[in-house]
Tab-separated table of C-alpha atoms in Angstrom:
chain	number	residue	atom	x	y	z
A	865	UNK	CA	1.592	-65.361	-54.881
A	866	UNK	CA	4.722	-63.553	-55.948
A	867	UNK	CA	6.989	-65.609	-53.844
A	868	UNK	CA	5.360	-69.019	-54.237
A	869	UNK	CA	5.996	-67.839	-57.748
A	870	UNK	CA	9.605	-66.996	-57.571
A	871	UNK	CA	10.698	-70.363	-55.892
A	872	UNK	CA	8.084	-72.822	-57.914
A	873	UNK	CA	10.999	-74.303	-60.766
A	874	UNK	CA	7.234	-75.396	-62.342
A	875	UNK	CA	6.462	-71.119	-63.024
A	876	UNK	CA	8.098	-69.756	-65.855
A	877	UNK	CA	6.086	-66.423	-66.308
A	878	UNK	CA	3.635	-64.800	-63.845
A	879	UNK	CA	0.479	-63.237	-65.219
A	880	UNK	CA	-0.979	-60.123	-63.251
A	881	UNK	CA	-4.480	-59.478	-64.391
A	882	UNK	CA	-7.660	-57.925	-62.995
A	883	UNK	CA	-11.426	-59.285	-61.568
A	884	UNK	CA	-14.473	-57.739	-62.392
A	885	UNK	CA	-14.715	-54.494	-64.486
A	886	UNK	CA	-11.433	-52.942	-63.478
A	887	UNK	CA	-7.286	-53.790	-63.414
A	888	UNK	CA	-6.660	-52.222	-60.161
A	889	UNK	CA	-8.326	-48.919	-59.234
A	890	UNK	CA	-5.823	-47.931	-56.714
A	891	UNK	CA	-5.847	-46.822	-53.350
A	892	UNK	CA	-9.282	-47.415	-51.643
A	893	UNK	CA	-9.549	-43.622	-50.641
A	894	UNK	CA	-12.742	-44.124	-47.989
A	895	UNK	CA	-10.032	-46.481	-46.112
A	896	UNK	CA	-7.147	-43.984	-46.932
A	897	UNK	CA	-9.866	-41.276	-44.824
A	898	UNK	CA	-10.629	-43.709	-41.905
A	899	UNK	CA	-6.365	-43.697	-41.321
A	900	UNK	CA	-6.598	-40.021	-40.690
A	901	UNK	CA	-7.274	-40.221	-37.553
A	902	UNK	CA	-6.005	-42.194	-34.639
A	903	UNK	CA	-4.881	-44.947	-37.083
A	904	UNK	CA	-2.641	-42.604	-38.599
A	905	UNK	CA	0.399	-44.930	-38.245
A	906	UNK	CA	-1.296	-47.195	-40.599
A	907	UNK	CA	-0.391	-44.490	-42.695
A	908	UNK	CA	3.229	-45.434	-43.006
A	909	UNK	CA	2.708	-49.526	-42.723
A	910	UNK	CA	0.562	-48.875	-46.015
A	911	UNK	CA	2.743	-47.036	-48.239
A	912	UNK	CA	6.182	-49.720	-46.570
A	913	UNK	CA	3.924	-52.862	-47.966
A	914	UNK	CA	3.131	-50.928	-51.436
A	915	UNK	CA	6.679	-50.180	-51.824
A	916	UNK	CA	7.898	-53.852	-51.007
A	917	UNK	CA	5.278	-55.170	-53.702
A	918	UNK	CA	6.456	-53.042	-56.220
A	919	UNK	CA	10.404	-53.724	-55.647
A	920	UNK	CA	9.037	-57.273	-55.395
A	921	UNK	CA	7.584	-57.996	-58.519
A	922	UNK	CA	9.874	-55.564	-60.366
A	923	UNK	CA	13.100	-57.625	-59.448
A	924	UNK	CA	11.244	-60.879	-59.859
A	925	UNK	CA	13.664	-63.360	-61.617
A	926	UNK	CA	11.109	-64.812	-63.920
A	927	UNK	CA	9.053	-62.405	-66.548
A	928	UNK	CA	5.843	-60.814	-65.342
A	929	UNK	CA	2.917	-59.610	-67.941
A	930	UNK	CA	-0.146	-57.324	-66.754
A	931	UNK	CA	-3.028	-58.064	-68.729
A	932	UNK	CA	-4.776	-55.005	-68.194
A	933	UNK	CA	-8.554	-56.032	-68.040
A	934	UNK	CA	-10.137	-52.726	-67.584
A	935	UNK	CA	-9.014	-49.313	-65.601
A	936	UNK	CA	-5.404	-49.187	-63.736
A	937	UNK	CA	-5.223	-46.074	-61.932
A	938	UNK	CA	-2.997	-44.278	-59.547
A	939	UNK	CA	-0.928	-47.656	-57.586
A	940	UNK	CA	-3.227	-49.593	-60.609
A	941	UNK	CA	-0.944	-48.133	-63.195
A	942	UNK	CA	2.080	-48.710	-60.771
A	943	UNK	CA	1.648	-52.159	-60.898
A	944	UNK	CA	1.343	-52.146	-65.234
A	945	UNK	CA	4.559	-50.396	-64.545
A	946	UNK	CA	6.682	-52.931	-62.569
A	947	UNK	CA	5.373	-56.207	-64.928
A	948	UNK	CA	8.119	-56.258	-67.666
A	949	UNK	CA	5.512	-56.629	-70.501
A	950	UNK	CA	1.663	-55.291	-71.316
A	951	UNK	CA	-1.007	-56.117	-73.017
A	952	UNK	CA	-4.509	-53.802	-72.904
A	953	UNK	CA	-7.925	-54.017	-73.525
A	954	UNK	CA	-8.824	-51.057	-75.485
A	955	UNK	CA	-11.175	-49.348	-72.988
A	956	UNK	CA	-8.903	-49.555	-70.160
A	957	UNK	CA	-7.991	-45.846	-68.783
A	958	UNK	CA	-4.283	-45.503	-67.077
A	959	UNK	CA	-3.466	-42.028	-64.862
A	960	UNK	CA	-2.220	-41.040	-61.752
A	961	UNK	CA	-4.715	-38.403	-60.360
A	962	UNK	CA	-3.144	-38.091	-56.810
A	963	UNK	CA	-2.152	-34.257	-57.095
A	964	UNK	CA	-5.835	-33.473	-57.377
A	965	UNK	CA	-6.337	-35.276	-53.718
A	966	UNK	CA	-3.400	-33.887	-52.183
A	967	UNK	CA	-1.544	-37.276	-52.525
A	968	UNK	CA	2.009	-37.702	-53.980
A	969	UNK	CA	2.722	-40.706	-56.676
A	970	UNK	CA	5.575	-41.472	-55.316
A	971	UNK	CA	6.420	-44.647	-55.621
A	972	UNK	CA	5.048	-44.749	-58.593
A	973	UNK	CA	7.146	-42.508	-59.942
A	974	UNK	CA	10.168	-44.357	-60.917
A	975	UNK	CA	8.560	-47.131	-62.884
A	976	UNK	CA	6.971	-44.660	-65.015
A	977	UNK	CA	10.406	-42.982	-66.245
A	978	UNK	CA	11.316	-46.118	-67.618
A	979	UNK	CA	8.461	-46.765	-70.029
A	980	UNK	CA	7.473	-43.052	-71.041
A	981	UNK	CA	9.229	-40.005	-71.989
A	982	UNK	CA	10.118	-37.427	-68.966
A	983	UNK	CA	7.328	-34.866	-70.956
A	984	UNK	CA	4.586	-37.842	-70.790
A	985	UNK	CA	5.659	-38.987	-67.025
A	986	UNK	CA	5.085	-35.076	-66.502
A	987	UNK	CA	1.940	-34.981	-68.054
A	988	UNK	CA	0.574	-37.570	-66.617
A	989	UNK	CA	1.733	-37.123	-62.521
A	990	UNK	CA	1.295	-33.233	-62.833
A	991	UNK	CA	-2.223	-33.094	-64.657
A	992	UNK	CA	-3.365	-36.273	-63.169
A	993	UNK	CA	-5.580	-37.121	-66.273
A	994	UNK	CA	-6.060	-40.214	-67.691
A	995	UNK	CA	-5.146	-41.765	-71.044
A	996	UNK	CA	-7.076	-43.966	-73.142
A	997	UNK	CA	-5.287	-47.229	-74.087
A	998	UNK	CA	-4.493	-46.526	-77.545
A	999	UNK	CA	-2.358	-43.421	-76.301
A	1000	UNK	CA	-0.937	-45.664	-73.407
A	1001	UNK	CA	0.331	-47.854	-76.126
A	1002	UNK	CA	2.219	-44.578	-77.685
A	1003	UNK	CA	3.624	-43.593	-75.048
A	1004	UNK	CA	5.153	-46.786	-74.537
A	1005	UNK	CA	3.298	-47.968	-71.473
A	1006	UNK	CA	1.795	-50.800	-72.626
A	1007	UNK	CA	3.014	-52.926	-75.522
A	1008	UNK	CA	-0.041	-53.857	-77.187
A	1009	UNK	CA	-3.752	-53.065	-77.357
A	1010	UNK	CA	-6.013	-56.228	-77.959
A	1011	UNK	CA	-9.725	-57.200	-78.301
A	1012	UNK	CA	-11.066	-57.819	-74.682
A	1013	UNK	CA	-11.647	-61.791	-75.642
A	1014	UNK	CA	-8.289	-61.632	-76.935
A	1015	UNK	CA	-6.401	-60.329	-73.701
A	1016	UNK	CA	-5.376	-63.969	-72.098
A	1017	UNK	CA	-5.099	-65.924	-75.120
A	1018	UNK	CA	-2.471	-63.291	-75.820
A	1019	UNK	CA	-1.140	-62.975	-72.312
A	1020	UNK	CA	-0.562	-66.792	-72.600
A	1021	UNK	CA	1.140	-66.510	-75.689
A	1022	UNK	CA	3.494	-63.870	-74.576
A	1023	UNK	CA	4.350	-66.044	-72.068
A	1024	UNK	CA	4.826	-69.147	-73.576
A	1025	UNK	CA	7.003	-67.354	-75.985
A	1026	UNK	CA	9.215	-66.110	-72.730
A	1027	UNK	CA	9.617	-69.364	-71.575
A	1028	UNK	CA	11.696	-70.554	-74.605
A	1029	UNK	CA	14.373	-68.277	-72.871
A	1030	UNK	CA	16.917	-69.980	-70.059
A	1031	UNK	CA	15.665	-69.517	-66.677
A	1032	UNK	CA	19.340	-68.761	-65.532
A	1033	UNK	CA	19.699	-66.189	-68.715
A	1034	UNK	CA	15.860	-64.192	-68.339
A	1035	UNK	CA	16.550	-63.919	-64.453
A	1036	UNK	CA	20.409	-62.977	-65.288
A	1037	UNK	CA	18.437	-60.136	-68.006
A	1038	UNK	CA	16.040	-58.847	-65.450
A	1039	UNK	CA	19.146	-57.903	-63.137
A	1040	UNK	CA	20.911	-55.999	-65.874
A	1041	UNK	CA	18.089	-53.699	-66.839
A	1042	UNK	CA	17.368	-52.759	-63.532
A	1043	UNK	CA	21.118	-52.515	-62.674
A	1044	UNK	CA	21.039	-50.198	-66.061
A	1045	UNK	CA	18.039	-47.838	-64.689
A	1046	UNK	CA	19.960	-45.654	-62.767
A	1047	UNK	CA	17.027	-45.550	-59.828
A	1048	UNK	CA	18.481	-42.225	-58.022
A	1049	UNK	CA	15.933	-42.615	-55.099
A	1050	UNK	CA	15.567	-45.422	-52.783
A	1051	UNK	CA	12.588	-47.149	-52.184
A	1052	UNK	CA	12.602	-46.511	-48.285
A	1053	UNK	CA	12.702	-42.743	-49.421
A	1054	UNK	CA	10.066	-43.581	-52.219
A	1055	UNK	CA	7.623	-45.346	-49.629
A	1056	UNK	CA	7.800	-41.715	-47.152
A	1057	UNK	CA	7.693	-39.529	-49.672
A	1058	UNK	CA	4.399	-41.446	-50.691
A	1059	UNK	CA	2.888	-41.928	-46.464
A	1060	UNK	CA	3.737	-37.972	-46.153
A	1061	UNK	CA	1.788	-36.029	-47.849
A	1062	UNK	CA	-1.439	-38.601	-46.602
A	1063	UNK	CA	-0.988	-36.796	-43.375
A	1064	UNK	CA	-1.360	-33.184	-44.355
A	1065	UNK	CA	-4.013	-30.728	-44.504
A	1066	UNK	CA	-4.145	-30.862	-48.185
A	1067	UNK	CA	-4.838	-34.217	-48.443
A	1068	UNK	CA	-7.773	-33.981	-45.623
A	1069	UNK	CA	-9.228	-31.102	-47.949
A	1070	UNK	CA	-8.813	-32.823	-51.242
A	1071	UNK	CA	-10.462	-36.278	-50.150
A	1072	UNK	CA	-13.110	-33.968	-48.237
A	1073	UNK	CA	-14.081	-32.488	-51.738
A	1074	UNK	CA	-13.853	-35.869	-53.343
A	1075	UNK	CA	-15.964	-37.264	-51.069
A	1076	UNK	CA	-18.606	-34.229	-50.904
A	1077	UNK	CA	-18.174	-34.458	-54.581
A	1078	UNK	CA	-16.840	-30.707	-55.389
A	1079	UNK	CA	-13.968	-29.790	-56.448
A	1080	UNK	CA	-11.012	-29.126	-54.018
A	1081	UNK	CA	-10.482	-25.761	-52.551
A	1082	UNK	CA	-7.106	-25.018	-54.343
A	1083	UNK	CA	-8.615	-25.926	-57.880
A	1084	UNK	CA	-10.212	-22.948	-59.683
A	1085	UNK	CA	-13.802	-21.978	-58.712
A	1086	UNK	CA	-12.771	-24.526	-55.396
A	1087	UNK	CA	-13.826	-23.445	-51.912
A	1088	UNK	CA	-16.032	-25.099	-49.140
A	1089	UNK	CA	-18.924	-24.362	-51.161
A	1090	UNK	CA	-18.107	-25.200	-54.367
């Protein structure tokens, strides 16, 4: 849709957005599990396609805006992250909870920076809680918090107000700020540093416990029976 996008002269703003109750809820861990074993090439395939989404929508010549319907967790809140604008419904969550599966955020990681503070990105990929909207608006990773009937009409607006900019001069933009961001990592090096840790012991023991619905045996009070 991204690509149709990108060469349709007719599209002048994309809108990402969410069906049903939640945004994008990330990673579907029961599939991540059934990779584990003699699929576990699928592994790296996974976290290559992620990582060519992301770098696809983030240096999309025309403006993006997530409309964040509901919860965006984990690759969820990636994608908030690579759209250029944001608009929120105010009970939408947005976290990255990996470390608490034995997962990595990556590719993730990056995007973040360049919204948040390096104390909030740290808060937020080290703790792996979630924030509510209104402090996801604070911290600068959304720019506005609206009623949930509100969310398109104001998504639409946004983008109607982008296309009164020159194709040539938005896409020209676009270049410049990410030419500006300084990305030290690569996204190659982003994408393994993601597939990795999916193949560890940790990460068999964390989505074991999230499964089995106890906590993971490196968390306090953690263990097999906990």
């Amino acid at each position: 849709a991204f690509l149709r996008a990108s060469s349709d002269g007719a599209a002048r703003c994309v809108i990402l957005t969410g069906t049903g109750p939640a945004f994008c809820a990330g990673m579907d861990l029961d599939e991540l599990r059934a990779t584990l074993g003699p699929d576990a090439d699928k592994v790296w395939d996974d976290a290559a396609q992620l990582s060519s989404l992301y770098e696809l929508i983030y240096t999309l010549p025309k403006p993006t805006v997530a409309a964040v319907n509901g919860a965006a967790v984990a690759g969820g809140a990636g994608l908030v992250t690579v759209c250029d604008l944001a608009v929120s419904v105010p009970d939408a969550k947005f976290g990255y909870p990996e470390v608490r599966r034995g997962l990595v955020a990556a590719m993730v990681l990056p995007h973040l920076l360049r919204h948040v503070t390096e104390r909030t990105a740290r808060w937020l990929l080290l703790t792996g809680e979630l924030i509510d909207a209104a402090a996801a608006e604070r911290a600068g990773l959304v720019n506005a918090v609206v009623p949930a009937e509100s969310l398109m009409d104001t998504a639409l607006g946004w983008c109607r107000s982008l296309a009164e900019g020159g194709p040539k001069a938005l896409a020209t933009t676009k270049d410049l700020l990410r030419r500006c961001s300084r990305q030290a990592v690569g996204v190659d090096e982003l994408a393994r540093a993601s597939a990795e840790p999916r193949l560890t012991d940790e990460c068999r023991h964390g989505l074991s416990a999230f499964f089995d619905k106890r906590r993971a045996p490196w968390a306090p009070g953690g263990g097999p029976g906990a």
